[in-house]
């Protein structure tokens, strides 16, 4: 995949006191797959994540959530995307998210949730199969 056609993924890891860097293995896997990965600033909330995704013309948002506030965070991201014309951006997540919460997250518009321990190659393959590149000007 050439740079001109690379899938652009915004990575975010919000958390207490501003969160932190996204997990290195997934960022490296995205790079090896030819994805362009944009890492958001450490201090992020739904608003900041969506603003970044729209600004860089992302094809997907990948949120690593370890906070226990994933329901509100993902709801905020998907709602803001709809409000701001970003419905074409695929939202996925991973981390420590109880399996009981996954159906509600998908109802909110989250395309997929990857449980802790999911191999990075599985996330890469899912993105290749399900994320459409934004081709608008």
mmCIF file of C-alpha atoms in Angstrom:
data_model
loop_
_atom_site.group_PDB
_atom_site.id
_atom_site.type_symbol
_atom_site.label_atom_id
_atom_site.label_comp_id
_atom_site.label_asym_id
_atom_site.label_seq_id
_atom_site.Cartn_x
_atom_site.Cartn_y
_atom_site.Cartn_z
ATOM 1 C CA UNK A 1 0.000 0.000 0.000
ATOM 2 C CA UNK A 2 1.543 3.329 -0.983
ATOM 3 C CA UNK A 3 1.569 6.404 1.222
ATOM 4 C CA UNK A 4 -0.964 8.043 -1.085
ATOM 5 C CA UNK A 5 -3.427 5.250 -0.338
ATOM 6 C CA UNK A 6 -2.509 4.439 3.258
ATOM 7 C CA UNK A 7 -5.352 3.978 5.703
ATOM 8 C CA UNK A 8 -5.094 6.784 8.262
ATOM 9 C CA UNK A 9 -5.799 5.721 11.845
ATOM 10 C CA UNK A 10 -6.019 8.090 14.801
ATOM 11 C CA UNK A 11 -4.814 6.401 17.996
ATOM 12 C CA UNK A 12 -5.930 7.610 21.404
ATOM 13 C CA UNK A 13 -5.384 6.379 24.938
ATOM 14 C CA UNK A 14 -7.327 8.666 27.239
ATOM 15 C CA UNK A 15 -7.022 8.075 30.932
ATOM 16 C CA UNK A 16 -6.761 9.531 34.371
ATOM 17 C CA UNK A 17 -4.473 12.539 34.471
ATOM 18 C CA UNK A 18 -4.481 12.782 30.693
ATOM 19 C CA UNK A 19 -3.925 9.189 29.663
ATOM 20 C CA UNK A 20 -0.758 8.219 27.927
ATOM 21 C CA UNK A 21 0.832 6.864 24.824
ATOM 22 C CA UNK A 22 -1.049 4.195 22.897
ATOM 23 C CA UNK A 23 0.296 0.664 23.241
ATOM 24 C CA UNK A 24 3.543 0.352 21.284
ATOM 25 C CA UNK A 25 2.793 -3.086 19.761
ATOM 26 C CA UNK A 26 -0.371 -1.900 17.996
ATOM 27 C CA UNK A 27 1.258 1.302 16.756
ATOM 28 C CA UNK A 28 4.170 -0.740 15.368
ATOM 29 C CA UNK A 29 1.776 -3.233 13.761
ATOM 30 C CA UNK A 30 -0.113 -0.406 12.071
ATOM 31 C CA UNK A 31 3.168 0.999 10.728
ATOM 32 C CA UNK A 32 4.299 -2.381 9.390
ATOM 33 C CA UNK A 33 0.896 -2.779 7.728
ATOM 34 C CA UNK A 34 1.417 0.507 5.887
ATOM 35 C CA UNK A 35 -1.192 2.439 7.857
ATOM 36 C CA UNK A 36 -0.549 6.085 8.611
ATOM 37 C CA UNK A 37 -0.935 6.398 12.371
ATOM 38 C CA UNK A 38 -1.683 9.731 14.013
ATOM 39 C CA UNK A 39 -1.305 9.701 17.786
ATOM 40 C CA UNK A 40 -3.413 12.269 19.613
ATOM 41 C CA UNK A 41 -2.053 14.426 22.396
ATOM 42 C CA UNK A 42 -1.947 12.695 25.784
ATOM 43 C CA UNK A 43 -4.662 14.877 27.315
ATOM 44 C CA UNK A 44 -7.752 13.861 25.402
ATOM 45 C CA UNK A 45 -11.459 13.462 25.724
ATOM 46 C CA UNK A 46 -14.084 12.664 23.088
ATOM 47 C CA UNK A 47 -13.974 16.230 21.770
ATOM 48 C CA UNK A 48 -10.203 16.202 21.283
ATOM 49 C CA UNK A 49 -10.216 12.783 19.659
ATOM 50 C CA UNK A 50 -12.917 13.764 17.162
ATOM 51 C CA UNK A 51 -11.295 17.133 16.400
ATOM 52 C CA UNK A 52 -8.013 15.369 15.633
ATOM 53 C CA UNK A 53 -9.694 12.735 13.461
ATOM 54 C CA UNK A 54 -11.561 15.343 11.411
ATOM 55 C CA UNK A 55 -8.505 17.598 11.095
ATOM 56 C CA UNK A 56 -6.244 14.833 9.771
ATOM 57 C CA UNK A 57 -8.992 13.279 7.632
ATOM 58 C CA UNK A 58 -8.840 9.939 9.408
ATOM 59 C CA UNK A 59 -10.352 6.745 8.085
ATOM 60 C CA UNK A 60 -10.550 5.206 11.560
ATOM 61 C CA UNK A 61 -10.241 6.021 15.242
ATOM 62 C CA UNK A 62 -8.738 3.405 17.530
ATOM 63 C CA UNK A 63 -9.182 4.044 21.248
ATOM 64 C CA UNK A 64 -7.285 2.060 23.853
ATOM 65 C CA UNK A 65 -9.387 2.262 26.982
ATOM 66 C CA UNK A 66 -8.285 1.218 30.423
ATOM 67 C CA UNK A 67 -10.380 3.680 32.367
ATOM 68 C CA UNK A 68 -13.682 2.091 33.134
ATOM 69 C CA UNK A 69 -15.337 5.120 31.525
ATOM 70 C CA UNK A 70 -15.341 3.554 28.077
ATOM 71 C CA UNK A 71 -19.130 3.685 27.689
ATOM 72 C CA UNK A 72 -19.249 7.467 28.048
ATOM 73 C CA UNK A 73 -16.071 8.000 26.051
ATOM 74 C CA UNK A 74 -17.172 5.941 23.046
ATOM 75 C CA UNK A 75 -20.684 7.436 23.182
ATOM 76 C CA UNK A 76 -19.145 10.905 23.076
ATOM 77 C CA UNK A 77 -16.877 10.024 20.145
ATOM 78 C CA UNK A 78 -19.629 8.441 18.034
ATOM 79 C CA UNK A 79 -22.126 11.205 18.828
ATOM 80 C CA UNK A 80 -19.680 13.985 17.965
ATOM 81 C CA UNK A 81 -18.716 12.255 14.719
ATOM 82 C CA UNK A 82 -22.386 12.135 13.694
ATOM 83 C CA UNK A 83 -22.907 15.790 14.671
ATOM 84 C CA UNK A 84 -19.838 16.956 12.739
ATOM 85 C CA UNK A 85 -20.215 14.943 9.554
ATOM 86 C CA UNK A 86 -17.662 12.290 10.439
ATOM 87 C CA UNK A 87 -19.908 9.243 10.062
ATOM 88 C CA UNK A 88 -17.477 7.820 7.488
ATOM 89 C CA UNK A 89 -14.812 7.396 10.202
ATOM 90 C CA UNK A 90 -14.789 3.874 11.629
ATOM 91 C CA UNK A 91 -14.479 3.728 15.428
ATOM 92 C CA UNK A 92 -12.828 0.724 17.056
ATOM 93 C CA UNK A 93 -11.499 0.143 20.515
ATOM 94 C CA UNK A 94 -9.590 -2.168 22.722
ATOM 95 C CA UNK A 95 -8.191 -2.611 26.155
ATOM 96 C CA UNK A 96 -9.896 -3.645 29.329
ATOM 97 C CA UNK A 97 -13.558 -3.532 28.352
ATOM 98 C CA UNK A 98 -15.954 -6.040 29.915
ATOM 99 C CA UNK A 99 -17.558 -8.304 27.329
ATOM 100 C CA UNK A 100 -20.967 -7.448 28.804
ATOM 101 C CA UNK A 101 -20.462 -3.824 27.671
ATOM 102 C CA UNK A 102 -19.639 -4.648 24.045
ATOM 103 C CA UNK A 103 -23.226 -4.930 22.699
ATOM 104 C CA UNK A 104 -24.113 -1.469 24.039
ATOM 105 C CA UNK A 105 -20.916 0.015 22.571
ATOM 106 C CA UNK A 106 -21.762 -1.463 19.178
ATOM 107 C CA UNK A 107 -25.283 -0.018 19.423
ATOM 108 C CA UNK A 108 -23.687 3.392 19.964
ATOM 109 C CA UNK A 109 -21.791 3.002 16.697
ATOM 110 C CA UNK A 110 -18.488 1.410 17.686
ATOM 111 C CA UNK A 111 -17.647 -0.972 14.841
ATOM 112 C CA UNK A 112 -15.494 -3.419 16.804
ATOM 113 C CA UNK A 113 -13.993 -3.967 20.239
ATOM 114 C CA UNK A 114 -10.813 -5.981 20.637
ATOM 115 C CA UNK A 115 -10.314 -7.584 24.026
ATOM 116 C CA UNK A 116 -7.020 -7.404 25.863
ATOM 117 C CA UNK A 117 -4.728 -10.062 24.430
ATOM 118 C CA UNK A 118 -6.036 -9.846 20.862
ATOM 119 C CA UNK A 119 -3.073 -10.359 18.518
ATOM 120 C CA UNK A 120 -2.088 -7.169 16.720
ATOM 121 C CA UNK A 121 -2.252 -8.959 13.360
ATOM 122 C CA UNK A 122 -5.969 -9.618 13.980
ATOM 123 C CA UNK A 123 -6.636 -5.904 14.473
ATOM 124 C CA UNK A 124 -4.657 -5.064 11.324
ATOM 125 C CA UNK A 125 -6.574 -7.622 9.274
ATOM 126 C CA UNK A 126 -9.919 -6.384 10.604
ATOM 127 C CA UNK A 127 -9.038 -2.826 9.617
ATOM 128 C CA UNK A 128 -7.933 -3.928 6.141
ATOM 129 C CA UNK A 129 -11.233 -5.744 5.627
ATOM 130 C CA UNK A 130 -13.617 -3.197 7.162
ATOM 131 C CA UNK A 131 -12.207 0.315 6.953
ATOM 132 C CA UNK A 132 -12.917 2.256 3.821
ATOM 133 C CA UNK A 133 -10.524 5.017 2.984
ATOM 134 C CA UNK A 134 -11.956 8.504 2.874
ATOM 135 C CA UNK A 135 -11.534 9.802 -0.648
ATOM 136 C CA UNK A 136 -13.170 13.192 -0.314
ATOM 137 C CA UNK A 137 -11.213 16.357 -1.102
#
